[in-house]
Coordinates of C-alpha atoms in Angstrom, one line a residue:
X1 CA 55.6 8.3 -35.2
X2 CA 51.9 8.5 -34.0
X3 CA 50.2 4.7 -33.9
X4 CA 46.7 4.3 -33.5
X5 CA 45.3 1.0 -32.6
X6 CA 41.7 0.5 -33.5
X7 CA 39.7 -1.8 -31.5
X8 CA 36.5 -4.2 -32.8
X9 CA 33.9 -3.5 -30.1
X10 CA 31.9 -6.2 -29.8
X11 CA 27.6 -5.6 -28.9
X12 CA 26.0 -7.7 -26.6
X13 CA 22.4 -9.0 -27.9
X14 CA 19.7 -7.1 -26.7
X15 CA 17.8 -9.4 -24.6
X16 CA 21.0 -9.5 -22.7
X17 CA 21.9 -5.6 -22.4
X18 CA 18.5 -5.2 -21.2
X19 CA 19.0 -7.8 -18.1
X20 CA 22.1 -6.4 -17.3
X21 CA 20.6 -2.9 -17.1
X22 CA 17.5 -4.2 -15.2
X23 CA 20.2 -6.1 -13.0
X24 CA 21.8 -3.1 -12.4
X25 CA 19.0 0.1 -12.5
X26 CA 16.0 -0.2 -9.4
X27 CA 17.3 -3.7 -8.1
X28 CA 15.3 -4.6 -4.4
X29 CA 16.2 -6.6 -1.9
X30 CA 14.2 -9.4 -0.8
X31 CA 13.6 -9.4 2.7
X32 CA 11.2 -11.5 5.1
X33 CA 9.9 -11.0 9.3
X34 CA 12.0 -14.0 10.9
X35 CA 9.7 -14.1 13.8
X36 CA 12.9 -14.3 16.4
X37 CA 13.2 -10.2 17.6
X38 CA 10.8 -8.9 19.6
X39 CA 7.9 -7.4 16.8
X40 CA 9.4 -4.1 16.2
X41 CA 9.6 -3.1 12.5
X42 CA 13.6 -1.3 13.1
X43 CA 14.7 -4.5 15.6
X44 CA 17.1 -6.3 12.7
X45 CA 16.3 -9.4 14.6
X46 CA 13.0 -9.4 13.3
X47 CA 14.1 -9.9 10.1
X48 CA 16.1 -11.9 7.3
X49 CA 18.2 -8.8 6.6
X50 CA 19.3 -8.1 10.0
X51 CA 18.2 -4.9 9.1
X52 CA 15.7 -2.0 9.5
X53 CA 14.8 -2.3 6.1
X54 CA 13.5 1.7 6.0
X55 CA 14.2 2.1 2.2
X56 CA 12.7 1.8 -1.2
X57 CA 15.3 -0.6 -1.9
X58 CA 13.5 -3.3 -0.1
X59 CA 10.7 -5.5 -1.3
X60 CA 9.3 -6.3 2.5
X61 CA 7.2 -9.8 3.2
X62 CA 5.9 -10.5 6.7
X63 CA 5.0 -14.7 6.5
X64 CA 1.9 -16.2 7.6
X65 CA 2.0 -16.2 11.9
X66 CA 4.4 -13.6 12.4
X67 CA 3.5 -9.8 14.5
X68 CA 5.3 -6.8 13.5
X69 CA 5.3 -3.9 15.0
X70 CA 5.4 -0.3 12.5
X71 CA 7.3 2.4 15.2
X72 CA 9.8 3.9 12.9
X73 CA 7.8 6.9 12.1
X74 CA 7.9 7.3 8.3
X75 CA 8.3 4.5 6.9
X76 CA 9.4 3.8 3.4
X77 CA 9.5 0.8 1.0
X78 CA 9.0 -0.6 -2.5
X79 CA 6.6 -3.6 -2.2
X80 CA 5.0 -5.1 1.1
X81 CA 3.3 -8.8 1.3
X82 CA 1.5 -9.3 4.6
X83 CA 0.6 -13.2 4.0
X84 CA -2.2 -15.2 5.5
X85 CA -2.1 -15.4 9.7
X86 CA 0.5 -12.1 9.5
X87 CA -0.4 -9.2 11.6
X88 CA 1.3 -5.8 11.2
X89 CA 0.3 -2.7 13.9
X90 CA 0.9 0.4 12.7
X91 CA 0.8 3.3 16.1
X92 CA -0.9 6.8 15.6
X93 CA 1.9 8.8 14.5
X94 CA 3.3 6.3 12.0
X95 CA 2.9 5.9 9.0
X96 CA 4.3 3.4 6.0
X97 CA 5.0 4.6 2.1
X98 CA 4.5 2.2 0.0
X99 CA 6.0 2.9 -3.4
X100 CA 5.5 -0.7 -5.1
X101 CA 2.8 -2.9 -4.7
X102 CA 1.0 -3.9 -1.6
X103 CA -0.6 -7.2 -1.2
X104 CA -2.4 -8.1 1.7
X105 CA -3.4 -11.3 2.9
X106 CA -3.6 -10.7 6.8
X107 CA -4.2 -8.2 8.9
X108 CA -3.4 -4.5 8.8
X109 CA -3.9 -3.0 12.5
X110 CA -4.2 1.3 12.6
X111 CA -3.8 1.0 16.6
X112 CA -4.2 3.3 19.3
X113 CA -7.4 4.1 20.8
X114 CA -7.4 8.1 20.6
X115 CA -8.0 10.5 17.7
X116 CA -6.5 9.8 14.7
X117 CA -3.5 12.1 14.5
X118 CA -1.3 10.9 11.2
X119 CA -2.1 8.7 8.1
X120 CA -1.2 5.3 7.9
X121 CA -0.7 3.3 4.4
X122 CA 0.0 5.7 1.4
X123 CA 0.5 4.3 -2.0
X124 CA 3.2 6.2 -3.5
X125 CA 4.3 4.5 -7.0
X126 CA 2.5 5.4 -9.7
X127 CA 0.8 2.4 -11.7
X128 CA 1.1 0.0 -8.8
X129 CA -1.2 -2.7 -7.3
X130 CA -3.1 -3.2 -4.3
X131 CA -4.5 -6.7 -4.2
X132 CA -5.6 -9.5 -1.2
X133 CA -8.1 -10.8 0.6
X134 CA -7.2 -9.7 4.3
X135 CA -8.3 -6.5 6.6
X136 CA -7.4 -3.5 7.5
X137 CA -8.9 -2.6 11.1
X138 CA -8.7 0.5 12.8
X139 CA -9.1 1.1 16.6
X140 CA -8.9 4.8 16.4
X141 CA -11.8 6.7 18.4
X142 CA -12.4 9.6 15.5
X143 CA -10.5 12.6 13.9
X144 CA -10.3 15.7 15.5
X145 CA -12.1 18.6 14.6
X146 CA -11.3 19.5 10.9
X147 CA -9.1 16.8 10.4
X148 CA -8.4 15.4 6.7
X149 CA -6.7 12.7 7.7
X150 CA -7.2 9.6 6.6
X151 CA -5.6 6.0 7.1
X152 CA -4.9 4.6 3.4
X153 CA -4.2 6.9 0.8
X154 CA -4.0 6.4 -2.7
X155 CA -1.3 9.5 -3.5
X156 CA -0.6 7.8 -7.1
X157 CA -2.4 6.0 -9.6
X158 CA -3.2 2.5 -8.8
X159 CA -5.0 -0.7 -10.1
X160 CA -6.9 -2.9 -7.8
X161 CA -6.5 -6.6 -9.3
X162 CA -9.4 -9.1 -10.1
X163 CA -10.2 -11.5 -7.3
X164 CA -9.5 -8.9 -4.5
X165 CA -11.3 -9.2 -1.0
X166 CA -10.1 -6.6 1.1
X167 CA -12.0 -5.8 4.5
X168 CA -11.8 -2.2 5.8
X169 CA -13.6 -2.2 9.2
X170 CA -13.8 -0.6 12.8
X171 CA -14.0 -1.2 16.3
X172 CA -17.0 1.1 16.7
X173 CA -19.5 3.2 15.0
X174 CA -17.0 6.4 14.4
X175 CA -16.5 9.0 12.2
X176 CA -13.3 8.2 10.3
X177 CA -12.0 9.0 6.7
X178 CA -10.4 5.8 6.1
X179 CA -9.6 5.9 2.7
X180 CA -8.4 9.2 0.2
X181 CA -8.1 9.6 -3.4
X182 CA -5.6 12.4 -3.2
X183 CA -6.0 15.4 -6.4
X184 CA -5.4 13.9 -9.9
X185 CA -5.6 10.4 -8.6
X186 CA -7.5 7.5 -10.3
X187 CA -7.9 4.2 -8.6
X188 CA -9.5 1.4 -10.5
X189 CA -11.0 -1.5 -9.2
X190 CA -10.8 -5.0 -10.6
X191 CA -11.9 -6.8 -7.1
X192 CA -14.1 -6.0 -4.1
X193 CA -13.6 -3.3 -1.6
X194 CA -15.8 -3.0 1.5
X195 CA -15.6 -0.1 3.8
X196 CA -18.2 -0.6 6.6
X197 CA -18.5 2.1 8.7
X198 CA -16.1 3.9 6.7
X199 CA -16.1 6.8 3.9
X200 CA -14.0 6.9 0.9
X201 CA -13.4 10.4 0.4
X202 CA -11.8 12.6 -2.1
X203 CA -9.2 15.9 -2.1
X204 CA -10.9 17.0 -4.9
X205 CA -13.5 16.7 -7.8
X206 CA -10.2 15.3 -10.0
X207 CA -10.1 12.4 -7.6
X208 CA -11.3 9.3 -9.3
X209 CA -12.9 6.2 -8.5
X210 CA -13.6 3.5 -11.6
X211 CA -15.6 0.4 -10.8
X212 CA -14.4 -2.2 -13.6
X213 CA -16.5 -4.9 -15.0
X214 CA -17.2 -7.1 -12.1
X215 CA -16.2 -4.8 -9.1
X216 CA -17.9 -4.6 -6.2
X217 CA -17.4 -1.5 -3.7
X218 CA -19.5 -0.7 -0.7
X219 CA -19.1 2.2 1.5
X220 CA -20.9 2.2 4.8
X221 CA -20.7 6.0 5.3
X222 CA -19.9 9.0 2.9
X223 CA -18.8 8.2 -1.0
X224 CA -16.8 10.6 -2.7
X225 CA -18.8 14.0 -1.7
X226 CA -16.1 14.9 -3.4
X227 CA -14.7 13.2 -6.0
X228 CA -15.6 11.3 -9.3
X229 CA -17.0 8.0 -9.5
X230 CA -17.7 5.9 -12.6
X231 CA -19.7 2.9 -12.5
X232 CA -21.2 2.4 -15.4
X233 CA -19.7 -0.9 -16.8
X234 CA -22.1 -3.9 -16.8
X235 CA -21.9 -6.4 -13.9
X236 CA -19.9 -3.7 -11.4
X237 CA -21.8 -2.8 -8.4
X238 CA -22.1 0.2 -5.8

């Protein structure tokens, strides 16, 4: 004789099954610079982790007082804080992809003192955020001959939050493309963006700039030869 034994199955409510899948699906690790190792980003002393933390799985914060050191080559994470009094040095040759959001309240170093021969910061994730009110600085010399290169990257769509202050600046009076709009690309700025002695350029005539309602961007060299800008709200500024 064949039995069958049926079984009730009972649903979880929907605010729940949704935390459990978000629990389970694209969970990052917090992880934070310690300040004990000695500054390099794949030391494990350097941070809470113990770890390199070379992944997208990590969210990555460097605290306020604390120098690290990028000298893993490629590096990849989801989201990066640099707070207040935080240094990170990124070497020619390195680079970091960032695939969350990047908030920058220190100091971003490109460091070297030759010609620029990688990119640096490249925004990965689509729909992400850059926000701030630290620097970026860049000691490179100049880009060799027919070089693209540049040292941030927007290679995905990203939003530039309101109350933004971010500093792009340079040792010297050079040539340098610090900041790309990759093909396809729109950026759109909520905050204020200053790039003295710096161009913001774009890959192509698809690459987009939009100044929101109370932006502010200046550019100190060339602006988007080529490349789309739209400025036209009331109260941004170019």
């Amino acid at each position: 004789m064949r039995i069958i034994t049926c079984f009730k199955r009972k649903r979880l409510p929907l605010g729940l099954a949704l935390l459990v899948i978000a629990s389970s699906v694209g969970a990052q690790t917090e992880v934070s610079s310690t300040g004990t190792g000695n500054q390099n980003w794949a030391n494990g002393g350097n941070w809470s982790c113990a770890c390199n933390p070379n992944s997208t799985a990590y969210n990555v914060t460097i605290q306020g007082g604390h120098v690290i050191n990028q000298n893993v080559g490629n590096l990849n994470i989801n989201n990066l804080t640099v707070e207040a009094g935080a240094t990170l040095y990124i070497q020619d040759g390195q680079e970091i992809y960032i695939h969350g959001n990047l908030t920058l309240n220190g100091t971003i170093v490109f460091q070297d003192g030759g010609n620029i021969e990688s990119d640096g910061v490249r925004m990965e994730g689509n729909g992400r955020m850059l926000s701030g009110t630290g620097s970026f600085y860049n000691s490179m010399s100049n880009l060799d001959a027919g070089d693209t290169k540049s040292l941030f990257i927007f290679n995905n769509t990203t939003t530039i939050a309101a109350g933004t202050e971010l500093r792009f600046y340079s040792a010297s009076d050079t040539y340098v493309n610090m900041m790309q709009i990759t093909s396809g690309i729109t950026v759109t700025n909520n905050g204020t963006i200053r790039l003295e002695q710096l161009s913001l350029v774009g890959a192509a005539s698809s690459s987009t700039w939009i100044n929101k309602n109370g932006a502010y961007l200046y550019v100190g060299r060339a602006l988007l030869a080529t490349g789309t800008l739209t400025a036209n709200e009331v109260g941004n500024t170019v």
